[in-house]
Coordinates of C-alpha atoms in Angstrom, one line a residue:
Chain B
M1 CA 63.3 -93.6 85.2
I2 CA 62.5 -90.4 87.4
F3 CA 66.1 -89.2 87.2
L4 CA 66.6 -90.0 83.1
S5 CA 63.2 -87.6 82.5
L6 CA 64.8 -85.1 85.4
V7 CA 67.9 -85.1 83.2
R8 CA 66.1 -84.6 79.9
I9 CA 64.0 -82.1 81.4
L10 CA 66.8 -79.9 82.1
K11 CA 68.5 -80.9 78.7
F12 CA 65.6 -79.4 76.8
S13 CA 65.3 -76.8 79.2
F14 CA 68.9 -75.0 78.3
Q15 CA 67.7 -76.5 74.6
N16 CA 64.4 -74.7 74.4
F17 CA 66.1 -71.3 75.9
A18 CA 69.2 -71.6 73.4
R19 CA 66.9 -72.3 70.3
N20 CA 64.3 -69.6 71.0
I21 CA 67.2 -67.1 71.7
W22 CA 65.2 -63.9 70.9
L23 CA 62.2 -64.8 73.1
S24 CA 64.6 -65.4 76.0
I25 CA 66.3 -62.1 75.5
V26 CA 63.2 -60.1 75.6
T27 CA 61.8 -62.1 78.6
I28 CA 65.4 -61.5 80.7
T29 CA 65.0 -57.7 79.4
I30 CA 61.7 -57.6 81.0
I31 CA 63.1 -59.3 84.2
I32 CA 65.6 -56.7 84.2
L33 CA 63.7 -53.9 83.9
T34 CA 61.7 -55.0 86.5
L35 CA 64.1 -56.0 89.2
F36 CA 66.4 -52.9 88.6
S37 CA 63.2 -50.1 89.4
V38 CA 62.3 -52.0 92.3
T39 CA 66.1 -52.2 93.3
S40 CA 66.5 -48.8 92.7
L41 CA 63.4 -48.2 94.5
I42 CA 64.7 -49.3 97.7
F43 CA 67.8 -47.2 96.9
V44 CA 66.1 -44.6 97.2
N45 CA 64.5 -45.3 99.8
A46 CA 67.6 -45.6 101.8
V47 CA 68.7 -42.6 100.7
M48 CA 65.5 -40.6 101.6
D49 CA 65.4 -42.6 105.5
Q50 CA 69.5 -41.6 105.7
A51 CA 68.5 -38.2 104.6
I52 CA 65.6 -37.8 107.5
K53 CA 67.6 -39.5 110.2
L54 CA 70.5 -37.0 109.2
V55 CA 68.1 -33.9 109.6
E56 CA 66.8 -36.1 113.0
S57 CA 70.4 -36.0 114.3
K58 CA 70.9 -32.3 114.3
V59 CA 67.7 -31.5 116.8
D60 CA 68.2 -31.8 119.9
V61 CA 67.2 -29.7 123.3
S62 CA 68.9 -27.3 124.7
V63 CA 68.7 -26.4 128.8
Y64 CA 70.2 -23.2 129.7
F65 CA 70.3 -22.6 133.6
K66 CA 70.3 -19.6 135.7
T67 CA 74.0 -18.4 136.0
V68 CA 73.8 -18.7 139.9
T69 CA 73.0 -22.2 139.8
T70 CA 75.7 -24.5 140.8
P71 CA 77.6 -27.0 138.6
E72 CA 76.6 -29.9 141.4
Q73 CA 72.7 -28.7 141.1
I74 CA 73.4 -29.2 137.0
F75 CA 74.8 -32.4 137.7
A76 CA 71.6 -34.0 139.6
V77 CA 69.4 -32.7 136.6
Q78 CA 71.8 -34.6 134.0
T79 CA 72.0 -37.8 135.9
N80 CA 68.2 -37.4 136.4
I81 CA 67.6 -36.9 133.0
E82 CA 70.2 -39.3 131.9
A83 CA 68.4 -42.3 133.8
L84 CA 65.5 -41.9 131.0
S85 CA 65.3 -45.0 128.8
Y86 CA 64.3 -43.0 125.6
V87 CA 67.5 -39.9 126.8
E88 CA 70.5 -41.0 124.2
D89 CA 73.0 -38.3 125.5
V90 CA 73.3 -35.3 127.4
K91 CA 76.2 -33.1 127.3
Y92 CA 77.2 -30.5 130.0
V93 CA 78.4 -27.2 128.6
S94 CA 79.9 -25.3 131.1
K95 CA 79.4 -21.2 130.9
S96 CA 83.2 -20.8 129.6
D97 CA 83.1 -23.3 127.5
A98 CA 79.8 -21.7 125.8
L99 CA 81.5 -18.6 125.6
E100 CA 84.4 -19.9 124.0
K101 CA 82.4 -21.6 121.4
L102 CA 80.3 -18.3 120.6
R103 CA 83.4 -16.4 120.1
Q104 CA 84.6 -18.8 117.6
Q105 CA 81.4 -18.9 116.1
Y106 CA 81.7 -15.1 115.5
D107 CA 85.2 -15.6 114.5
D108 CA 84.5 -13.3 111.5
S109 CA 82.3 -10.8 113.4
P110 CA 84.3 -7.8 114.7
L111 CA 81.6 -5.9 116.2
I112 CA 80.1 -9.1 118.5
L113 CA 83.8 -10.1 119.6
E114 CA 84.2 -6.4 121.1
S115 CA 81.0 -6.1 122.9
L116 CA 81.8 -9.3 124.7
K117 CA 84.9 -8.3 125.4
E118 CA 83.4 -5.2 126.9
L119 CA 81.7 -7.0 129.2
D120 CA 83.0 -7.8 132.6
N121 CA 81.5 -11.1 133.9
N122 CA 80.3 -14.3 131.5
P123 CA 76.4 -13.3 130.7
L124 CA 76.0 -16.9 130.0
G125 CA 74.8 -19.6 131.6
D126 CA 76.1 -23.8 132.1
T127 CA 73.7 -25.4 129.7
L128 CA 73.0 -29.2 129.1
V129 CA 72.1 -30.4 125.4
V130 CA 70.0 -33.4 125.8
S131 CA 69.3 -36.1 122.5
T132 CA 66.8 -38.5 122.8
Y133 CA 66.5 -41.8 120.6
E134 CA 63.6 -40.8 118.5
T135 CA 62.1 -37.0 118.4
E136 CA 58.9 -37.5 119.6
D137 CA 60.6 -37.8 123.3
Y138 CA 61.8 -34.7 123.4
Q139 CA 58.5 -33.1 124.3
K140 CA 58.7 -35.8 127.3
V141 CA 62.2 -34.2 128.7
I142 CA 60.7 -30.9 128.1
D143 CA 57.5 -32.1 130.1
I144 CA 59.5 -33.5 132.8
L145 CA 61.7 -30.2 133.1
N146 CA 59.0 -28.1 133.2
A147 CA 56.9 -30.4 135.5
T148 CA 59.3 -30.5 138.0
P149 CA 59.4 -27.4 140.9
Q150 CA 63.0 -28.2 141.6
Y151 CA 64.5 -28.2 138.0
A152 CA 62.0 -25.2 137.0
V153 CA 63.9 -22.4 139.5
L154 CA 66.9 -23.4 138.5
I155 CA 66.4 -23.2 134.4
E156 CA 66.3 -19.9 132.5
D157 CA 65.3 -21.4 129.5
Q158 CA 64.8 -23.7 126.9
N159 CA 65.1 -23.8 123.0
F160 CA 62.5 -26.6 122.5
D161 CA 60.2 -24.3 121.7
D162 CA 61.8 -23.5 118.3
N163 CA 62.5 -27.1 117.5
S164 CA 59.3 -28.3 118.3
Y165 CA 58.2 -27.3 115.0
V166 CA 60.6 -28.4 113.1
I167 CA 60.5 -31.8 114.9
N168 CA 57.1 -32.2 114.0
K169 CA 57.5 -31.2 110.5
L170 CA 60.2 -33.3 110.3
Q171 CA 58.4 -36.3 111.7
G172 CA 55.3 -35.7 109.2
I173 CA 57.5 -35.1 106.2
S174 CA 59.3 -38.7 107.2
A175 CA 55.9 -40.6 107.4
Q176 CA 55.1 -39.2 104.5
I177 CA 58.0 -39.7 102.4
S178 CA 58.4 -43.4 103.7
M179 CA 54.8 -44.2 102.7
I180 CA 54.9 -42.7 99.2
G181 CA 58.4 -44.3 98.9
W182 CA 57.2 -47.8 99.7
G183 CA 53.6 -46.8 98.2
I184 CA 55.4 -46.4 94.6
T185 CA 57.5 -49.7 94.9
L186 CA 54.9 -51.6 95.8
F187 CA 52.7 -50.1 93.0
F188 CA 55.5 -51.0 90.4
A189 CA 56.5 -54.3 91.3
L190 CA 53.0 -55.2 90.8
I191 CA 52.7 -53.5 87.0
S192 CA 56.1 -55.8 86.9
I193 CA 54.5 -58.4 88.3
M194 CA 51.7 -58.2 85.5
V195 CA 54.0 -57.3 83.0
I196 CA 55.9 -60.4 83.4
V197 CA 53.1 -62.9 83.7
N198 CA 51.6 -61.2 80.4
T199 CA 55.3 -62.4 78.5
I200 CA 55.7 -65.8 79.7
R201 CA 51.8 -65.9 78.9
I202 CA 52.4 -64.9 75.1
A203 CA 56.1 -67.0 75.6
I204 CA 53.6 -70.3 76.0
Y205 CA 50.8 -69.2 73.8
T206 CA 53.9 -69.1 70.7
H207 CA 54.1 -72.8 71.6
R208 CA 50.7 -74.2 71.9
D209 CA 51.2 -76.4 68.9
E210 CA 53.7 -77.6 70.0
I211 CA 52.8 -78.4 73.6
G212 CA 49.6 -80.2 71.9
I213 CA 52.2 -82.2 70.0
M214 CA 53.8 -83.5 73.0
K215 CA 50.5 -84.5 74.9
L216 CA 49.6 -86.5 71.7
V217 CA 53.0 -88.4 71.1
G218 CA 52.4 -89.8 74.6
A219 CA 54.1 -86.9 76.9
S220 CA 53.1 -86.9 80.5
N221 CA 51.7 -83.2 82.0
W222 CA 54.8 -83.0 84.0
F223 CA 57.1 -84.1 81.5
V224 CA 55.7 -81.3 78.6
R225 CA 55.7 -78.6 81.7
G226 CA 59.3 -79.5 83.1
P227 CA 60.8 -77.8 79.9
F228 CA 58.7 -74.7 80.0
I229 CA 59.5 -74.4 83.9
G230 CA 63.3 -75.1 83.3
E231 CA 63.5 -72.2 81.3
A232 CA 61.5 -69.7 83.3
I233 CA 64.2 -70.4 86.3
I234 CA 66.4 -69.8 83.7
Y235 CA 65.4 -66.5 82.9
A236 CA 64.6 -65.4 86.6
F237 CA 68.3 -66.5 87.3
I238 CA 70.0 -64.9 84.5
G239 CA 68.2 -61.6 85.3
S240 CA 68.8 -61.4 88.8
A241 CA 72.6 -62.2 88.0
I242 CA 72.3 -59.2 85.6
T243 CA 70.3 -57.1 87.8
F244 CA 72.4 -57.6 90.6
V245 CA 75.9 -56.5 88.4
L246 CA 74.1 -53.5 87.2
S247 CA 72.7 -52.5 90.9
Y248 CA 76.1 -52.8 92.0
T249 CA 77.8 -50.6 89.3
V250 CA 74.7 -48.2 90.0
A251 CA 75.3 -48.0 93.1
N252 CA 79.7 -47.8 93.1
F253 CA 78.5 -45.0 90.5
S254 CA 76.2 -43.1 92.5
D255 CA 77.6 -43.2 96.1
P256 CA 79.6 -39.8 95.1
Y257 CA 77.1 -37.7 94.2
I258 CA 74.7 -39.4 97.4
V259 CA 78.0 -38.5 99.8
G260 CA 78.3 -34.8 98.3
L261 CA 74.4 -35.1 98.6
L262 CA 74.4 -35.9 102.3
G263 CA 77.3 -34.6 103.6
P264 CA 79.8 -36.5 105.8
V265 CA 77.5 -39.2 106.9
D266 CA 78.4 -42.9 107.5
F267 CA 76.1 -44.2 104.4
T268 CA 77.0 -45.6 101.1
V269 CA 75.1 -47.3 99.0
I270 CA 77.8 -50.1 98.3
D271 CA 77.5 -50.6 102.3
Y272 CA 73.8 -50.2 102.0
L273 CA 73.8 -53.0 99.5
H274 CA 76.3 -55.0 101.3
S275 CA 74.3 -55.2 104.8
N276 CA 70.8 -56.2 102.6
I277 CA 72.3 -58.2 99.9
F278 CA 70.9 -61.4 100.8
L279 CA 67.4 -59.6 101.8
I280 CA 67.1 -57.4 98.7
F281 CA 68.6 -59.8 96.1
G282 CA 67.3 -63.1 97.8
L283 CA 64.1 -61.7 98.0
E284 CA 63.9 -60.7 94.5
L285 CA 65.3 -63.9 93.4
A286 CA 62.6 -66.2 95.0
G287 CA 60.0 -63.6 93.8
I288 CA 60.9 -64.0 90.4
V289 CA 61.5 -67.5 90.6
G290 CA 58.1 -67.6 91.9
I291 CA 56.2 -65.3 89.6
S292 CA 57.9 -66.9 86.6
V293 CA 57.0 -70.4 87.5
L294 CA 53.7 -69.9 88.7
S295 CA 52.8 -67.8 85.8
T296 CA 54.3 -70.7 83.5
W297 CA 52.5 -73.2 85.0
L298 CA 48.8 -71.2 85.1
A299 CA 49.6 -70.5 81.7
L300 CA 50.2 -74.0 80.4
S301 CA 47.7 -75.7 82.1
R302 CA 45.0 -74.0 79.3
Y303 CA 46.9 -76.0 76.4
L304 CA 47.7 -79.4 78.5
R305 CA 43.8 -80.4 78.5
V306 CA 44.5 -82.2 74.9
Chain U
M1 CA 42.5 -105.1 68.6
L2 CA 40.5 -102.2 68.2
H3 CA 36.8 -102.4 69.0
F4 CA 33.8 -100.2 68.9
K5 CA 30.5 -100.8 70.7
N6 CA 27.5 -98.8 69.9
V7 CA 29.2 -95.9 69.9
S8 CA 27.9 -92.7 69.7
K9 CA 29.5 -89.0 70.2
I10 CA 27.8 -86.1 70.3
Y11 CA 28.7 -82.6 70.8
P12 CA 27.1 -79.5 72.7
G13 CA 24.2 -78.5 70.6
Q14 CA 22.9 -81.7 69.8
S15 CA 25.5 -82.1 66.6
V16 CA 26.0 -85.8 66.2
A17 CA 29.7 -86.9 64.9
L18 CA 28.9 -90.5 65.1
K19 CA 26.1 -92.4 65.9
N20 CA 25.7 -96.1 67.2
V21 CA 28.8 -97.4 65.6
N22 CA 30.2 -100.9 66.0
L23 CA 33.7 -101.6 64.4
D24 CA 36.3 -104.7 64.8
I25 CA 39.9 -104.5 63.8
A26 CA 42.0 -107.3 63.9
P27 CA 45.6 -107.3 65.2
G28 CA 47.3 -106.7 61.8
E29 CA 45.0 -105.0 59.9
F30 CA 45.1 -102.6 57.2
I31 CA 41.8 -100.7 57.3
S32 CA 41.0 -97.4 55.7
I33 CA 38.1 -95.3 57.0
V34 CA 36.7 -93.0 54.0
G35 CA 33.9 -90.5 53.9
Q36 CA 33.6 -86.9 52.9
S37 CA 34.0 -83.9 55.1
G38 CA 32.3 -83.4 58.1
T39 CA 30.9 -87.3 58.2
G40 CA 33.0 -88.5 61.9
K41 CA 36.2 -90.0 60.7
T42 CA 38.5 -87.1 62.8
T43 CA 36.1 -87.6 65.6
L44 CA 36.6 -91.4 65.4
V45 CA 40.4 -90.6 65.5
K46 CA 40.1 -88.6 68.4
L47 CA 38.2 -91.2 70.3
I48 CA 40.8 -93.6 69.8
L49 CA 43.4 -91.0 70.9
A50 CA 41.1 -90.4 74.2
E51 CA 41.3 -86.8 73.0
E52 CA 37.2 -87.3 73.3
R53 CA 35.1 -89.4 75.5
P54 CA 32.2 -91.5 73.8
S55 CA 28.9 -90.3 74.7
K56 CA 27.4 -94.1 74.5
G57 CA 29.1 -97.2 74.0
H58 CA 32.2 -98.8 74.6
I59 CA 35.9 -98.3 73.4
S60 CA 38.7 -100.9 73.6
I61 CA 42.1 -100.9 72.5
G62 CA 44.3 -103.9 73.0
G63 CA 41.6 -105.5 75.9
W64 CA 42.3 -102.1 77.3
D65 CA 39.0 -100.5 78.2
I66 CA 39.1 -96.8 76.8
T67 CA 35.9 -95.2 77.5
N68 CA 35.8 -94.0 80.5
I69 CA 40.1 -94.0 80.9
K70 CA 41.6 -91.6 83.4
Y71 CA 43.1 -88.3 82.3
R72 CA 46.2 -89.4 84.1
E73 CA 46.1 -92.5 81.7
I74 CA 46.1 -91.5 78.8
P75 CA 50.3 -91.1 78.2
T76 CA 50.2 -94.4 78.5
L77 CA 47.7 -95.2 75.9
R78 CA 49.1 -92.7 73.3
K79 CA 52.7 -94.2 73.6
Q80 CA 50.7 -97.4 72.5
I81 CA 49.4 -95.6 69.3
G82 CA 51.7 -94.1 66.5
V83 CA 49.6 -91.0 65.0
V84 CA 50.5 -89.6 61.7
F85 CA 48.7 -86.2 61.0
Q86 CA 47.4 -84.3 57.9
D87 CA 49.6 -81.4 59.4
F88 CA 52.6 -83.4 60.5
K89 CA 52.7 -82.0 63.9
L90 CA 56.8 -81.8 64.4
L91 CA 58.0 -80.0 66.8
P92 CA 59.6 -76.9 65.2
R93 CA 62.2 -76.3 67.4
K94 CA 63.8 -79.9 67.5
T95 CA 65.7 -81.3 65.1
L96 CA 64.8 -84.4 62.7
F97 CA 66.3 -86.5 64.8
E98 CA 65.1 -84.8 68.6
N99 CA 61.8 -85.6 66.8
V100 CA 61.8 -89.0 66.6
A101 CA 63.7 -89.0 69.7
F102 CA 61.2 -87.5 71.3
A103 CA 58.7 -90.0 71.3
L104 CA 61.2 -92.5 73.0
Q105 CA 61.9 -90.0 75.6
V106 CA 58.9 -89.4 76.7
A107 CA 58.8 -93.4 76.8
G108 CA 61.7 -93.5 78.9
E109 CA 63.8 -95.4 76.6
T110 CA 67.7 -95.1 77.2
K111 CA 69.7 -92.9 75.1
E112 CA 72.0 -95.9 73.8
K113 CA 68.5 -97.6 73.0
I114 CA 67.6 -94.1 71.2
L115 CA 70.8 -93.9 69.6
E116 CA 70.5 -97.4 68.2
I117 CA 66.7 -97.1 67.1
V118 CA 66.2 -93.4 65.5
P119 CA 68.4 -93.9 62.8
Q120 CA 67.1 -97.2 61.9
V121 CA 63.4 -95.6 61.5
L122 CA 64.9 -92.8 59.7
K123 CA 66.6 -94.9 57.7
I124 CA 63.1 -96.7 56.9
V125 CA 61.9 -93.4 55.8
G126 CA 65.2 -92.6 54.1
L127 CA 66.1 -89.4 55.7
E128 CA 69.3 -90.9 57.4
Q129 CA 70.8 -88.0 55.8
K130 CA 69.1 -85.3 56.7
M131 CA 68.4 -85.9 60.6
D132 CA 70.2 -82.8 61.5
R133 CA 67.7 -80.7 59.8
F134 CA 65.0 -78.8 61.2
P135 CA 61.6 -78.8 60.3
N136 CA 61.0 -75.9 58.4
Q137 CA 64.6 -77.2 56.4
V138 CA 62.9 -80.2 54.7
S139 CA 60.0 -80.5 52.1
G140 CA 56.3 -81.3 52.9
G141 CA 57.1 -84.8 52.0
E142 CA 59.7 -85.4 54.1
Q143 CA 58.1 -84.0 57.2
Q144 CA 55.5 -86.2 57.0
R145 CA 58.0 -89.5 56.8
V146 CA 59.7 -88.4 59.7
V147 CA 55.9 -88.4 61.2
V148 CA 55.9 -91.8 60.3
A149 CA 59.3 -92.5 61.8
R150 CA 58.3 -91.3 64.8
S151 CA 55.2 -92.9 65.1
L152 CA 57.0 -96.3 64.8
A153 CA 60.0 -95.3 66.6
H154 CA 58.5 -96.9 70.2
R155 CA 56.6 -99.8 68.1
P156 CA 53.1 -99.0 68.4
K157 CA 50.4 -101.8 68.4
I158 CA 48.1 -100.0 66.1
L159 CA 49.1 -96.9 63.7
V160 CA 46.3 -93.9 62.9
A161 CA 47.0 -92.0 59.9
D162 CA 44.7 -89.1 60.0
E163 CA 44.6 -87.5 56.0
P164 CA 48.2 -88.2 56.1
T165 CA 48.2 -87.4 51.7
G166 CA 46.1 -84.4 52.7
N167 CA 48.4 -82.2 52.5
L168 CA 51.4 -84.2 49.5
D169 CA 51.7 -84.4 45.7
S170 CA 50.7 -87.2 44.7
I171 CA 54.5 -88.8 44.2
N172 CA 55.0 -87.7 48.0
S173 CA 51.6 -89.4 48.6
R174 CA 52.2 -93.0 46.8
D175 CA 55.9 -92.9 48.9
I176 CA 53.9 -92.3 52.2
I177 CA 51.3 -95.1 51.5
E178 CA 53.8 -97.2 50.7
L179 CA 55.4 -96.7 53.5
L180 CA 52.4 -97.7 55.9
K181 CA 51.8 -100.8 54.0
K182 CA 55.3 -102.0 54.9
I183 CA 54.6 -100.7 58.4
N184 CA 51.6 -103.0 57.9
D185 CA 53.9 -105.6 56.7
F186 CA 55.8 -105.9 59.7
G187 CA 52.5 -106.5 61.6
T188 CA 51.3 -103.5 62.6
T189 CA 47.7 -102.6 62.4
V190 CA 47.4 -99.7 60.3
L191 CA 43.4 -97.0 60.5
L192 CA 44.0 -95.0 57.1
V193 CA 41.3 -92.1 57.3
T194 CA 41.2 -90.4 54.3
H195 CA 39.2 -89.1 51.3
N196 CA 41.8 -89.9 48.9
R197 CA 39.4 -91.9 46.0
E198 CA 43.0 -93.1 44.1
V199 CA 44.5 -94.1 47.6
V200 CA 41.8 -96.3 48.4
N201 CA 41.3 -97.8 45.4
D202 CA 44.7 -98.7 45.0
L203 CA 45.3 -100.4 48.3
R204 CA 42.7 -103.0 48.0
K205 CA 42.5 -103.8 51.4
R206 CA 39.4 -103.8 54.0
V207 CA 37.3 -100.4 53.9
V208 CA 34.8 -98.8 56.0
T209 CA 32.7 -95.8 54.8
L210 CA 31.1 -93.4 57.0
E211 CA 28.3 -91.3 56.0
D212 CA 26.9 -88.4 58.6
G213 CA 28.3 -90.6 61.4
V214 CA 27.3 -93.7 60.5
I215 CA 29.0 -96.7 58.8
I216 CA 27.6 -97.5 56.0
S217 CA 29.4 -99.7 54.7
D218 CA 32.4 -102.3 55.8
R219 CA 34.1 -104.2 52.9
E220 CA 36.9 -106.4 53.2
R221 CA 38.3 -105.5 49.5
G222 CA 36.6 -102.4 49.2
K223 CA 36.7 -99.7 47.1
Y224 CA 36.0 -96.0 47.5
L225 CA 32.2 -95.5 47.5
L226 CA 31.0 -91.9 47.7

């Protein structure tokens, strides 16, 4: 009996969906617009995160040692800094490498190259380039270098002061963009939920007489609710599937532009989509099924008291 | 079959629809409830279908006291009653066949049984050739015949017809009344609510007359009094 009822409810769901095709198309279109907007905002947030990471990766602290400092003394400092848990990498650049780098950098500037040739000795000292995992940890590295007297006597200069402004600004911008991005996503999701709930309410309202008739013929609440809930689930699945295809296409289409925007980074929207496929589409599907079923249930309750 | 004992129905605002109604309807009886608009005829039907609860008194159908029927028991009650309404009440997204089948599907009948019964009842009402059409593709008289077919399909103990000829011309009205008589001949109790004088007088069956929610007349072979 229960199995027979379930089969009939499923059959009625598909039948109603097909026989009310225009209302079905309108509801599915609203679902697609909603899901696609949310997916697009997720993409934009991911690209923004990536852009911020890219800029952050360009930030480091260079510690310039006095020319008299021996490589052994510098290696000792390097080992100590590397031991810090928040330090990602410490690169040693010898004075000759630094000079070579400088020459390459000003390859098209004969005046500077001539000036360098005029010098008898290499004026540059050895350098340690320090990168940390988080930008806020650069200050800690600098504090340690300044607070330790045996290091301070070896160091000529460090360029953190220049970077600290950029780092602080970046942290602020990064946090704000992330907050605004997710805020907009949440706001849009709420508007979308309201649109979907009302679309379903209108759809149910158009069938209110039908619901009353079913009840008068002796249908139980479950037998009336079932096909409407089935229809809502069909809307949600079709809407999600089309959004998936649409998002995939848009991701494919936009990747060359993203690469052009960010430069040579290890990030594409397609890769992001692949690695978060279940999180993005799984949650969207679950959310939309939940919203559709709940709003159908609530909208129906009003007309079931016959 | 159907018993009303001191039944009153008072709506909010002290609007009295029925007052101390006592009515006993025997199995297989054909009874007409007549009265002008607003005399409580439709309230009586709503009480039978448990759409409304009585304010006072007791109602029982086939020995089942439905006075304080539980909400979850209402579908079971309605599966035992056939209903014909003035405004047809067909499901617009279902064909005529599916409309009749629906009454059997809610009762949990098997597919084989449905395929056997539905064409039979549609044949009784003369619509076996149009069973694949949708309600908006047939006339008002035909729609009402489908409703009669639907109310017959699950072999109800009692058939309640609330102004079944209200939206029909005289020829279609006569057809519907003939159908109801035929159904009554098969043994089903028929309760006809109407204000159609001609129909009631032609029937020459029991007539109960309501006025201002009170039964003012109950005659075995009655006429339309008002």
